[in-house]
CSV table of C-alpha atoms and ligand atoms in Angstrom, one decimal:
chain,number,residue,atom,x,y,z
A,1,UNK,CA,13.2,-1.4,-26.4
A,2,UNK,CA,13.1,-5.0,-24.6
A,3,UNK,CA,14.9,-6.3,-21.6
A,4,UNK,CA,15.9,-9.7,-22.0
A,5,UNK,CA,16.6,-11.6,-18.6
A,6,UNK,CA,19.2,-14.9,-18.4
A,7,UNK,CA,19.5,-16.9,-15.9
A,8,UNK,CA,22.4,-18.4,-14.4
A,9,UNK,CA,21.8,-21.7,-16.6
A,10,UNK,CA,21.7,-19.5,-19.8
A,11,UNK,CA,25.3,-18.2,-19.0
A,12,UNK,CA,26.2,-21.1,-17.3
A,13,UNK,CA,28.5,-22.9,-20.2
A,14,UNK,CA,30.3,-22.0,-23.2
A,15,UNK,CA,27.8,-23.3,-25.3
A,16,UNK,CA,24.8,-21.5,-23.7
A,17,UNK,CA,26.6,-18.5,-23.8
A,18,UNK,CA,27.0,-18.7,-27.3
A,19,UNK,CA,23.1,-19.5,-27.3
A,20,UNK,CA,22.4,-16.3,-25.8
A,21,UNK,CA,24.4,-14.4,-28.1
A,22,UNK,CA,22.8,-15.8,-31.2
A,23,UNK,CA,19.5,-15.0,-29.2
A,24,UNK,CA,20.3,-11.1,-28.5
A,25,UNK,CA,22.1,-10.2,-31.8
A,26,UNK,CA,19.4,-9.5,-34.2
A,27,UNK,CA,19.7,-6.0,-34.8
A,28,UNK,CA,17.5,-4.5,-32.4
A,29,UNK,CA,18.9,-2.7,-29.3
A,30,UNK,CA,18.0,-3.9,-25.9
A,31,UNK,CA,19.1,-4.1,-22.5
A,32,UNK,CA,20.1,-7.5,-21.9
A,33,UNK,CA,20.3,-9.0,-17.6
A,34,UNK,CA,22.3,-11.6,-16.5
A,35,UNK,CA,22.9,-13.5,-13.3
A,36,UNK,CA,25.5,-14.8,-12.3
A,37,UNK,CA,26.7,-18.2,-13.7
A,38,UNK,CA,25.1,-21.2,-12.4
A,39,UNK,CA,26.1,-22.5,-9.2
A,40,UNK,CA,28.2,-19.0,-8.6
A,41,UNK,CA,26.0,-17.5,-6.1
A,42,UNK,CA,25.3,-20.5,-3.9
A,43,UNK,CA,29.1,-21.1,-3.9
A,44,UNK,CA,29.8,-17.1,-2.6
A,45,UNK,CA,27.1,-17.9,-0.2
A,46,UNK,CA,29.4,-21.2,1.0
A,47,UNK,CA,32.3,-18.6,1.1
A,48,UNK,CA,30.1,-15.7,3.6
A,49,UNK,CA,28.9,-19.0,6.0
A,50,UNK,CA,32.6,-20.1,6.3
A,51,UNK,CA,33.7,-16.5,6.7
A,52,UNK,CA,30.9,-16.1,9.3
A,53,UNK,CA,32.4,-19.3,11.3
A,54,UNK,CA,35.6,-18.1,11.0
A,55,UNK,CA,36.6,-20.9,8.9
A,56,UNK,CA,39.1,-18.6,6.7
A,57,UNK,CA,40.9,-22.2,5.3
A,58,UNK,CA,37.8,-23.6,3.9
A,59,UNK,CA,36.6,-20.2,2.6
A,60,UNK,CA,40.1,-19.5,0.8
A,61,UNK,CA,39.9,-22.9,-0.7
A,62,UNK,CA,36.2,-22.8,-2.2
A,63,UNK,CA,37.5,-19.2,-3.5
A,64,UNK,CA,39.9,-20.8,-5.0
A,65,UNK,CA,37.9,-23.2,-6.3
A,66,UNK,CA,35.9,-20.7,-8.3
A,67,UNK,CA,38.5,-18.9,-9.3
A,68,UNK,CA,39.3,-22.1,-11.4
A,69,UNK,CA,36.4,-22.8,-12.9
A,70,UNK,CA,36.2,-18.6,-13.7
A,71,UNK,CA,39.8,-19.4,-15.9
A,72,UNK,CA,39.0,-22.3,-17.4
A,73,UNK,CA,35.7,-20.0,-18.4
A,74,UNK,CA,38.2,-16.8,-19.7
A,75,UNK,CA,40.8,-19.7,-21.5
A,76,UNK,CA,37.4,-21.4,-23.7
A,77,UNK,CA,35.8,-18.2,-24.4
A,78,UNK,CA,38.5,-15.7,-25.4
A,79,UNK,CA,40.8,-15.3,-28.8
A,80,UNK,CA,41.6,-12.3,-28.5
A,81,UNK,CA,44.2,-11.5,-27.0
A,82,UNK,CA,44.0,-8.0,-25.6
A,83,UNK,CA,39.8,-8.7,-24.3
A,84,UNK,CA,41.7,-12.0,-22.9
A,85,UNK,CA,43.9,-9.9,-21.1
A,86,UNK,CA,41.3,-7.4,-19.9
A,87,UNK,CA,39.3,-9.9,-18.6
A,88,UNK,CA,41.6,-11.9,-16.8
A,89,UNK,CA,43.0,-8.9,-15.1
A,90,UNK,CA,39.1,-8.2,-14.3
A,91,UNK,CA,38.4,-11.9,-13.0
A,92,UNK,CA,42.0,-11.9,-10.8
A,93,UNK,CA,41.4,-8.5,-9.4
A,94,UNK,CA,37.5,-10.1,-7.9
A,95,UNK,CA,38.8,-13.2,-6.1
A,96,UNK,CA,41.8,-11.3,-4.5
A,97,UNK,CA,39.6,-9.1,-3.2
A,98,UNK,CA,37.4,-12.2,-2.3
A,99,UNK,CA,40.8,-13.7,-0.6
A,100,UNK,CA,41.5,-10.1,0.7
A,101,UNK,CA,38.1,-10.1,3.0
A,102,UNK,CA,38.5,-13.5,4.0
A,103,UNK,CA,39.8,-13.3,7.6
A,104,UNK,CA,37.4,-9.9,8.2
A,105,UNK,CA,34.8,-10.0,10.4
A,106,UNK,CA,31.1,-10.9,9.0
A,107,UNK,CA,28.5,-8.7,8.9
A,108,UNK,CA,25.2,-8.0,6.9
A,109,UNK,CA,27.4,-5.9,4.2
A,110,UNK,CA,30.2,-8.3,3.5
A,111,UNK,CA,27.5,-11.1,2.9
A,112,UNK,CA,26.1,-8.7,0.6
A,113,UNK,CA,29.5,-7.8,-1.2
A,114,UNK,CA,30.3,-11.2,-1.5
A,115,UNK,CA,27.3,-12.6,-2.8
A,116,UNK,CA,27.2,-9.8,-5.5
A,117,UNK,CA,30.6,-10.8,-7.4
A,118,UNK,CA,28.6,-13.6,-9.3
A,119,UNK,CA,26.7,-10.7,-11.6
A,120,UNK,CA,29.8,-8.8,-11.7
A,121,UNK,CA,31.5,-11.6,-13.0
A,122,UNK,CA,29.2,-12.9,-15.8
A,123,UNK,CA,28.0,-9.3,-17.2
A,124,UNK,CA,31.6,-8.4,-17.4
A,125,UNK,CA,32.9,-11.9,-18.8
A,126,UNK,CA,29.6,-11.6,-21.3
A,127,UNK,CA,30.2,-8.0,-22.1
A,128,UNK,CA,34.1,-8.3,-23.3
A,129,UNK,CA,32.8,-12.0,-25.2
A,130,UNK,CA,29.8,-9.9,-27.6
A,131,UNK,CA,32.8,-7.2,-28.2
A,132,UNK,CA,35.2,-9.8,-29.5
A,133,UNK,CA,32.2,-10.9,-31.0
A,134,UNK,CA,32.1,-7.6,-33.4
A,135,UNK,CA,29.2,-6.4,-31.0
A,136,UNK,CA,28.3,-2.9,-29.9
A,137,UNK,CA,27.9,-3.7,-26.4
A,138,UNK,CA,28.4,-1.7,-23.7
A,139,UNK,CA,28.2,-2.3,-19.6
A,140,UNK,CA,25.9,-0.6,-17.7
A,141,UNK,CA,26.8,-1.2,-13.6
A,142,UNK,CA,23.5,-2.1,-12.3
A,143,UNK,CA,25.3,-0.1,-8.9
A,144,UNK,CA,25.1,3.2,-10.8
A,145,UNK,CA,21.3,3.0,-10.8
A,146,UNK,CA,19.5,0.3,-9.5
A,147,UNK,CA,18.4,1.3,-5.5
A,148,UNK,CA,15.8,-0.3,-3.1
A,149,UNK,CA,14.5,2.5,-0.4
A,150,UNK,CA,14.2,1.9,3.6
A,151,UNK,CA,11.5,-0.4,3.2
A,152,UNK,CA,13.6,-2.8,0.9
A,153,UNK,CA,11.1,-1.8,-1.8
A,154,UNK,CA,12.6,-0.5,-5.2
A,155,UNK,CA,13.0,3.3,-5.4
A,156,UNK,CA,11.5,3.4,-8.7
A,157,UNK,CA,12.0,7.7,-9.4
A,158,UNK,CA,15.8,6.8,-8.6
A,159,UNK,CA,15.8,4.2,-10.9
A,160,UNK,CA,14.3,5.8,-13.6
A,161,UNK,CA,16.1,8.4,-13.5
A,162,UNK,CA,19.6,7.5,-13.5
A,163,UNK,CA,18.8,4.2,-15.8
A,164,UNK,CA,17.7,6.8,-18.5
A,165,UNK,CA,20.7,9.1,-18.1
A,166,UNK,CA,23.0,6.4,-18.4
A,167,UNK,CA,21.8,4.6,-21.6
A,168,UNK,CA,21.3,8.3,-22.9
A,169,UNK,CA,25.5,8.6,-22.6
A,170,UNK,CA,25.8,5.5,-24.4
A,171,UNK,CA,23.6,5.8,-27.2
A,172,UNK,CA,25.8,4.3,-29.6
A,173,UNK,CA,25.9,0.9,-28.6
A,174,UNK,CA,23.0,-1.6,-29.9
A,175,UNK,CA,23.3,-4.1,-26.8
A,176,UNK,CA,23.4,-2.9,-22.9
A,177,UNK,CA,24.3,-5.3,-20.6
A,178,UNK,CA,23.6,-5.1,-16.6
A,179,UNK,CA,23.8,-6.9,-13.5
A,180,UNK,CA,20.5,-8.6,-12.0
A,181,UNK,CA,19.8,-9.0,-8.2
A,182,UNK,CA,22.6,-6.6,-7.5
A,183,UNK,CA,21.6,-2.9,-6.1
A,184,UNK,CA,22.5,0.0,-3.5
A,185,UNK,CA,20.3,0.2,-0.4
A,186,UNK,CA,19.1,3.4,0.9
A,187,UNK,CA,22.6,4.4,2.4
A,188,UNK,CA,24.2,3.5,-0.6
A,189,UNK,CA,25.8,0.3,0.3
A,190,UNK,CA,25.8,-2.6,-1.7
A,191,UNK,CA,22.1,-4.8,-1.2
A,192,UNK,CA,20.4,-7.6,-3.4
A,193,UNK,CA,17.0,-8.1,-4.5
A,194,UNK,CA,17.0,-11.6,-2.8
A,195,UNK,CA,18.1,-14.8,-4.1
A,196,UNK,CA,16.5,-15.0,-7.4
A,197,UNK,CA,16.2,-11.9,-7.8
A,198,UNK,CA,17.1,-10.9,-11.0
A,199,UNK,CA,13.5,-11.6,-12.9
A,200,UNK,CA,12.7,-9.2,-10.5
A,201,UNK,CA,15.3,-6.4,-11.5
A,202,UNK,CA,14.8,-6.9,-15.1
A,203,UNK,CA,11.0,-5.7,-14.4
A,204,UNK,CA,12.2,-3.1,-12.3
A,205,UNK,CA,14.2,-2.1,-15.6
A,206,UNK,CA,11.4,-2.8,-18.0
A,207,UNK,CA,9.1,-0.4,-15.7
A,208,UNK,CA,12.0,2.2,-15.4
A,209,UNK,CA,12.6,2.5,-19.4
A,210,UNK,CA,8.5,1.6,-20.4
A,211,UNK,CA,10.1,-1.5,-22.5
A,212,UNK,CA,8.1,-3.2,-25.1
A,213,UNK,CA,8.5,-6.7,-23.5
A,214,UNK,CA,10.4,-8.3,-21.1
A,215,UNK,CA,11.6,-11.5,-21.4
A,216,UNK,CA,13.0,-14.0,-19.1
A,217,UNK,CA,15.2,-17.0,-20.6
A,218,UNK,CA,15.7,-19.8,-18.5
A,219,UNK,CA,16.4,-23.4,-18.8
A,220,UNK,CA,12.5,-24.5,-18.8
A,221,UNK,CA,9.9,-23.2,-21.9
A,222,UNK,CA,7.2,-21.6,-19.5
A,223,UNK,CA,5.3,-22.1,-16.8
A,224,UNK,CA,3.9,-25.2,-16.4
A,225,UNK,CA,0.5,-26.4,-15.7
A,226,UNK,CA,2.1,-28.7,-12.9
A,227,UNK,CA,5.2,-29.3,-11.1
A,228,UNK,CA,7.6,-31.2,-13.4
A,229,UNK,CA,9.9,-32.3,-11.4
A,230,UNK,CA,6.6,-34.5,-9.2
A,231,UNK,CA,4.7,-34.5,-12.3
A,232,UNK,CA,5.1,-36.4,-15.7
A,233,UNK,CA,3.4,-34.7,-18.9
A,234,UNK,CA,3.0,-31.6,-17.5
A,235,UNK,CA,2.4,-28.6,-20.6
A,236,UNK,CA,3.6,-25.0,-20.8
A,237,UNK,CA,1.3,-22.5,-20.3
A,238,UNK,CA,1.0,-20.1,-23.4
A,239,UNK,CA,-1.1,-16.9,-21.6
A,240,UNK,CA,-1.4,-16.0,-18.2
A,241,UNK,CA,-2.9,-12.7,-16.5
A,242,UNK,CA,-0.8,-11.0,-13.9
A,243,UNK,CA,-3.0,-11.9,-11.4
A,244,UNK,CA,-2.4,-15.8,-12.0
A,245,UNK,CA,1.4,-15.5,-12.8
A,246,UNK,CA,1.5,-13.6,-9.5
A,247,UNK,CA,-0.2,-16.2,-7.5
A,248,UNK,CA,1.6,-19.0,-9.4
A,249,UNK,CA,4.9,-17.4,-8.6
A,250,UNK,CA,4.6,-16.9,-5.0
A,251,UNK,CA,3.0,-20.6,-4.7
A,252,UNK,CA,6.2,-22.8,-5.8
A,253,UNK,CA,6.7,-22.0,-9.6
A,254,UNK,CA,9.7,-21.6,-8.7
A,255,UNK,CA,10.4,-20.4,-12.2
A,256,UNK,CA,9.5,-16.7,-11.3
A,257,UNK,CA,10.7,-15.2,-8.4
A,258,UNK,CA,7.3,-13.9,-6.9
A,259,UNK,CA,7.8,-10.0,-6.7
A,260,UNK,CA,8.8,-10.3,-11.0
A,261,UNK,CA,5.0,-9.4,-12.0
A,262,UNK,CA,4.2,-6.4,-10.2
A,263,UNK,CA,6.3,-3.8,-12.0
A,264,UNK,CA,5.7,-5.2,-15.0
A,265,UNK,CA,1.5,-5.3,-14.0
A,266,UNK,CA,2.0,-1.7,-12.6
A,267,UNK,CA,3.4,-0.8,-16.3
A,268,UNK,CA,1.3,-3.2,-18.5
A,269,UNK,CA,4.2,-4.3,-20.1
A,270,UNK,CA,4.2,-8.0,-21.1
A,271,UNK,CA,6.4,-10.4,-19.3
A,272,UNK,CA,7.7,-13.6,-22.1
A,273,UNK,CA,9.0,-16.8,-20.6
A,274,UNK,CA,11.5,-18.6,-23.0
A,275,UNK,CA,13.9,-21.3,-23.3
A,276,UNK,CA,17.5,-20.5,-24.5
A,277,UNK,CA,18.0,-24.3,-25.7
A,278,UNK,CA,14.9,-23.8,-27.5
A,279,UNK,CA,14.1,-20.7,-28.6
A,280,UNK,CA,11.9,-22.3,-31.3
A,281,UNK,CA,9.3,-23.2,-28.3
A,282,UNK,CA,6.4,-20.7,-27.6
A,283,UNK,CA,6.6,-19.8,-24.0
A,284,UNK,CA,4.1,-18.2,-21.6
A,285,UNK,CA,3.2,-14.6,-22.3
A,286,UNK,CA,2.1,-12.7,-19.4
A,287,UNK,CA,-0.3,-9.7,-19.5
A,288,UNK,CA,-3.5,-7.8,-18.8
A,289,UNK,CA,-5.3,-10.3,-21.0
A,290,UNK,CA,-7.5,-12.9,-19.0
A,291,UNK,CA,-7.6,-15.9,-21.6
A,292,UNK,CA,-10.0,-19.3,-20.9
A,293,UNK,CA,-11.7,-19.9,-17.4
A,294,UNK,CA,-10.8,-22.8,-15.0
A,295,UNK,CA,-8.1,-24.0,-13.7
A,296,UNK,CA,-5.0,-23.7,-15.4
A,297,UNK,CA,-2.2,-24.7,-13.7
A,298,UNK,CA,-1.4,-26.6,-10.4
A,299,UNK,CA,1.6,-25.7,-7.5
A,300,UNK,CA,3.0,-26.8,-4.2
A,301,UNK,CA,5.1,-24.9,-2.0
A,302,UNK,CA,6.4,-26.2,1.0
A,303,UNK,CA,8.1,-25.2,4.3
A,304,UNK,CA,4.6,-24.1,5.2
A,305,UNK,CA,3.7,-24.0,9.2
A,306,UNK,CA,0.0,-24.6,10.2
A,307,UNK,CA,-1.4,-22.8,13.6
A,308,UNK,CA,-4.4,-23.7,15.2
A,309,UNK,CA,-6.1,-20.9,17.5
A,310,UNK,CA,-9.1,-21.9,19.3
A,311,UNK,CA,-10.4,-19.7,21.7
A,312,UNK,CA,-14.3,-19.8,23.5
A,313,UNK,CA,-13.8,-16.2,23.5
A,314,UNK,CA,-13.9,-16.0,20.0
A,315,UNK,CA,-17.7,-17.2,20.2
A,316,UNK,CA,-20.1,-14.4,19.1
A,317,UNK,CA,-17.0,-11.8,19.9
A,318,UNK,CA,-15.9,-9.3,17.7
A,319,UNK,CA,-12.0,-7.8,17.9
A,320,UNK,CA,-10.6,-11.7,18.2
A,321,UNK,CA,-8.8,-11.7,14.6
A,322,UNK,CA,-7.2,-8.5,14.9
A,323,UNK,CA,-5.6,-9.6,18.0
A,324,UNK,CA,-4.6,-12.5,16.6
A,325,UNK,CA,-3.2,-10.5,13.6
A,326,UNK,CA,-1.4,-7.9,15.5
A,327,UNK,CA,0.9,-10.3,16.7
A,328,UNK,CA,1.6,-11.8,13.8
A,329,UNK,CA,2.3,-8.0,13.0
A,330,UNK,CA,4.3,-7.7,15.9
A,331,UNK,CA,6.8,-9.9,15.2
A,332,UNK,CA,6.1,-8.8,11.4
A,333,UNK,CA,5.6,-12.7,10.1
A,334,UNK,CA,3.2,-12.8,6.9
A,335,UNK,CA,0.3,-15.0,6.8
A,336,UNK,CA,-0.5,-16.7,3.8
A,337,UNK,CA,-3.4,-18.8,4.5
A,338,UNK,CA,-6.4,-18.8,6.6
A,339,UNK,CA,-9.9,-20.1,7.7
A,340,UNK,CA,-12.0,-19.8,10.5
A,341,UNK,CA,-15.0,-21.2,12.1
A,342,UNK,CA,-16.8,-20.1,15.3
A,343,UNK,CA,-14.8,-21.4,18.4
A,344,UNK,CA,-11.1,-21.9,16.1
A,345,UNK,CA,-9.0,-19.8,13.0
A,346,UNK,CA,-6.4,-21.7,11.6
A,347,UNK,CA,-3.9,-20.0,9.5
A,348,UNK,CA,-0.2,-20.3,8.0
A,349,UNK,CA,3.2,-19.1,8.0
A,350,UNK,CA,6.5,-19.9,6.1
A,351,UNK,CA,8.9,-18.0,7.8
A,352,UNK,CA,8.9,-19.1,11.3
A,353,UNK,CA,11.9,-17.0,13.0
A,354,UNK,CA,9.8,-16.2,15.4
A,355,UNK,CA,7.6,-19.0,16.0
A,356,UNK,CA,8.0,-19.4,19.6
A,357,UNK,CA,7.3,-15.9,20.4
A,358,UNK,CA,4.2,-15.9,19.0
A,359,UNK,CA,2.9,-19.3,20.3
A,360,UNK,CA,3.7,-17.6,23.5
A,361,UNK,CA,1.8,-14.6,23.2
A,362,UNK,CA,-1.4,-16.8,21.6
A,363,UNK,CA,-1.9,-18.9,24.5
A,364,UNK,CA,-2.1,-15.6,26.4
A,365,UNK,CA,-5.9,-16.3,25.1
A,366,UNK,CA,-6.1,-18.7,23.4
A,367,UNK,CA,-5.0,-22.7,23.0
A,368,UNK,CA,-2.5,-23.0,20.3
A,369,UNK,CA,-1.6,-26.3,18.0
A,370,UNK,CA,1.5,-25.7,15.6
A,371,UNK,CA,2.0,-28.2,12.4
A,372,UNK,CA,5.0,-28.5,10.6
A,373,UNK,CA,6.0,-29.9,7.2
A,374,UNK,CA,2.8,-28.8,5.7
A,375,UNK,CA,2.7,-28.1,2.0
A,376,UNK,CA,0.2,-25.5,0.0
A,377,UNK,CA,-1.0,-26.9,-3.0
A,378,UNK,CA,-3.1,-23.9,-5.1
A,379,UNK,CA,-4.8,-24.3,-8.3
A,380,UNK,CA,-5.0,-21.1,-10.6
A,381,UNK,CA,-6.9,-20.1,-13.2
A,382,UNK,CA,-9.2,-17.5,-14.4
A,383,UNK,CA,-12.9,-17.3,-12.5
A,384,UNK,CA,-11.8,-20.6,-11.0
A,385,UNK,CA,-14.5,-21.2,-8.6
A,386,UNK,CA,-17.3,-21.1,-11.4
A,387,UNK,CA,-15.5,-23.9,-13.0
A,388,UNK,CA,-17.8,-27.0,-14.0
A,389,UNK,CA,-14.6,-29.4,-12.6
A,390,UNK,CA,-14.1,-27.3,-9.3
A,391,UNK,CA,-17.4,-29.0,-7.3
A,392,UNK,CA,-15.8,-31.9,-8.3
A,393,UNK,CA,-12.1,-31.3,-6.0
A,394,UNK,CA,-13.6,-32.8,-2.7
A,395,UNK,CA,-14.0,-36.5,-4.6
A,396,UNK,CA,-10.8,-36.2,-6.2
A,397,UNK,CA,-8.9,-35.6,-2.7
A,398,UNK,CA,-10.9,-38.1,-0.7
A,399,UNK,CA,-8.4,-40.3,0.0
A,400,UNK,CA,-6.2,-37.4,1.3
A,401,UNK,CA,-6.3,-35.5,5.0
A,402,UNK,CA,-6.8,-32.1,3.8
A,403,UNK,CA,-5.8,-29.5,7.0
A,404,UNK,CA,-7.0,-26.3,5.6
A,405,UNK,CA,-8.8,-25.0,2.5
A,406,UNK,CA,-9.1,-21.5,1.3
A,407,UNK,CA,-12.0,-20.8,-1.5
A,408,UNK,CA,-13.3,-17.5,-3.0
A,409,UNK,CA,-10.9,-15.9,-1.4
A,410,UNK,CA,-9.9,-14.8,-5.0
A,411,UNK,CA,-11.0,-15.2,-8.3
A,412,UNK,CA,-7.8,-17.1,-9.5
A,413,UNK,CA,-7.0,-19.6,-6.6
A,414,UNK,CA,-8.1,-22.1,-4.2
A,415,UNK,CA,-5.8,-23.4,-2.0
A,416,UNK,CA,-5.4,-26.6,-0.1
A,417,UNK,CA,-3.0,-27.7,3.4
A,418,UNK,CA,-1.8,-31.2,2.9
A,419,UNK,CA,0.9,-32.6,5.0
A,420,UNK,CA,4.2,-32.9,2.7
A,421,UNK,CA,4.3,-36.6,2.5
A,422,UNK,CA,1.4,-36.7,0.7
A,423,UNK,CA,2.0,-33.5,-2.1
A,424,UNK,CA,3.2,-35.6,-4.8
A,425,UNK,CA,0.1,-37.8,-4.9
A,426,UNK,CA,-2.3,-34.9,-4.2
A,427,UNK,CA,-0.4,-33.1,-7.1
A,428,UNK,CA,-0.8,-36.2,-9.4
A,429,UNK,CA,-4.2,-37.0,-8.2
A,430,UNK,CA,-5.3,-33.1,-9.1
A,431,UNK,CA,-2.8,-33.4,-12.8
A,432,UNK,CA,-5.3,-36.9,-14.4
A,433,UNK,CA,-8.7,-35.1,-13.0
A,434,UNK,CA,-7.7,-31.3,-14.1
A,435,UNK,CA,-5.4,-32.1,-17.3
A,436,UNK,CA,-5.8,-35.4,-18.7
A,437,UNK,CA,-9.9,-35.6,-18.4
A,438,UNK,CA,-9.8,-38.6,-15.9
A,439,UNK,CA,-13.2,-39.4,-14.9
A,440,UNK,CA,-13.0,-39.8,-11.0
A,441,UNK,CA,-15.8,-42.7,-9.2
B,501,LIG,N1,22.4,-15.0,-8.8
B,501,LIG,C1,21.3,-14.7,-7.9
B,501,LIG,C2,20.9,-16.1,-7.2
B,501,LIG,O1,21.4,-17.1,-7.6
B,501,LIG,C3,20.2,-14.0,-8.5
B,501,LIG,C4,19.5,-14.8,-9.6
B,501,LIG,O2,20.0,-15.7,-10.2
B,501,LIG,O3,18.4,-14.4,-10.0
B,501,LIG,O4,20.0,-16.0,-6.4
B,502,MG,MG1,15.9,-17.6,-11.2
């Protein structure tokens, strides 16, 4: 069986909803994912910030808002009249609830239930259309099995379990239809896989049931070998190994939501990108295969914090880097990128909640320079640092100030700190020499 993923674009109009439906109904049972329709979740995450500000006016008018938008949705989608019914009962009975919690105090849990409502809402709205539809679909309430554990990572035997059980009492119907990014935590409240998060649940899924495939359908045909919204030209990339998916993921291509490959890798089952508005189009097919060397594809992220630590001590000393990384640890901040010399290591951080408290505890030993609105642009490929073009990079960025470089490091990437003003140029600059053959003075 396959699990087909669509995003919140692909259910996000009549039209593409009737674009999925062509997509799924072609005789072969699957399970089918959806999010919740575009622009849904960041709206229910207005709602929580105006409940957590006490602002219960401006929270009962966005709800109301939605609520619109969901009947205009029911009134386009729906002839029949008793599945019109049903789901307008359905759709009411979520935003009175929503108006119900309005003027209750915030907390972790009623963020989560709030931002949770968009899945409900499309897989339910989607469900009740493919039955009008003459479908044999059926709902499977992604709270019935999916479950993340205490360490927020997915509790896979759980999973598997229950997900199996469930489709087993509804083998009759040809197309099952769940809930991304919604799940229980390990107390069996209501959680979420993180924004974006439902590429990640449909691997979780594809792991749980050992599917053929999984796809994910979204509004762009692949990866790209560049940024296309700095980058003009840029190409889908038709095969990429898990290791470069991965690494382009978590690096800005922002198609993926990074954690997507690794159930999938941990299965070897093959992960499709497609477009819903073009189905015709290839897509990128993700698997153990490593196709071509070199560099296949360029990404940015941003937000990215440079620190500086340079320290005499760290002359001929041994022990200096785990002190360093223990409190990093400590205040349990990943680091993404780093390099070192004799006297300095300089390293990288996106999430910088606890910024300050770290600075603090570096300059215990050691002087500490912070840079901010740095960007990380990676280039990813297969034995990338064997490539003939790869000597080549330093000429290419010479007009640039590059801040950090990481090389051999891995097989698949090399990464560069530039400041964020100058991204779009570097990511141009690297798209003519790397892509379109341009022969650099
Ligand atoms: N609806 C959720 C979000 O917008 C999850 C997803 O779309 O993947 O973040
Ligand atoms: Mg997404």
């Amino acid at each position: 069986m396959k699990v087909l993923k669509f995003g919140g674009t692909s259910v996000g109009n009549i039209q593409n909803i009737k674009s999925v439906t062509k997509i799924i109904v072609d005789g072969e049972k699957k399970i089918v994912v959806l999010s919740a329709m575009s622009g849904t979740t960041n709206t229910l995450v207005e709602i929580a910030d105006a409940i957590k500000n006490k602002d219960v006016e401006i929270a009962n008018k966005t709800i109301l808002l939605l609520s619109k938008k969901y009947r205009q949705v029911v009134e386009s989608l729906f002839e029949n009249s008793t599945i019109k019914q049903q789901v307008t009962i359905y759709v009411d009975s979520i935003f009175s609830k929503l108006l119900q919690i309005t003027s209750k105090v915030y907390n972790e849990l009623l963020y989560s239930t709030i931002v949770a409502q968009g899945e409900l809402l499309s897989t339910f709205i989607f469900t009740k259309y493919l039955v009008q539809q003459g479908v044999k679909a059926q709902l499977l309430p992604a709270l019935e099995f999916m479950r993340i554990d205490r360490l927020n990572e997915p509790d896979n035997f759980y999973i598997q379990q229950n997900l199996n059980r469930i489709i087993s009492e509804n083998l009759p119907a040809d197309i099952y239809i769940t809930q991304g990014f919604i799940c229980l935590d390990a107390d069996g409240n209501i959680a979420n896989l993180q924004r974006g998060g439902s590429d990640y649940s449909a691997t979780i899924i594809g792991a749980a049931i050992n599917a053929d495939e999984v796809q994910i359908w979204t509004d762009i045909d692949g990866m790209h070998n560049n940024d296309p919204r700095f980058v003009e030209n840029t190409q889908a990339i038709s095969n990429l190994s898990y290791e470069e998916a991965a690494e382009l993921a978590y690096f800005g291509a922002r198609i993926l939501h990074p954690q997507t490959v690794m159930p999938a890798r941990t299965a070897n089952i093959p992960v499709r990108l497609k477009h819903t508005m073009r189905p015709e189009r290839q897509g990128t097919l993700i698997n153990n295969k490593v196709t071509d060397e070199g560099i296949k594809a360029i990404a940015a992220k941003d937000g990215i914090t440079a620190i500086k630590i340079k320290s005499a001590r760290m002359l001929l000393a041994y022990g200096f880097l785990k002190k360093v990384f223990e409190i990093f640890e400590k205040y349990e901040t990943p680091i993404d990128m780093i390099t070192t010399s004799e006297i300095a290591v300089s390293l990288t951080i996106d999430n910088i909640t606890f910024l300050n408290a770290i600075t603090e505890e570096l300059e215990k030993f050691a002087s500490v320079e912070v840079d901010q609105n740095q960007s990380i642009i990676c280039l990813v490929g297969h034995s990338i640092v064997n490539h003939s073009k790869t000597h080549c990079l330093f000429n290419v960025l010479q007009d640039f100030s590059i801040r950090m470089i990481s090389y051999g490091g891995s097989e698949n990437n090399i990464s560069l700190l530039v400041n964020t003003k100058d991204k779009i140029k570097v990511l141009k600059n690297l798209n003519s020499y790397v892509f379109e053959n341009s022969v650099i003075a």
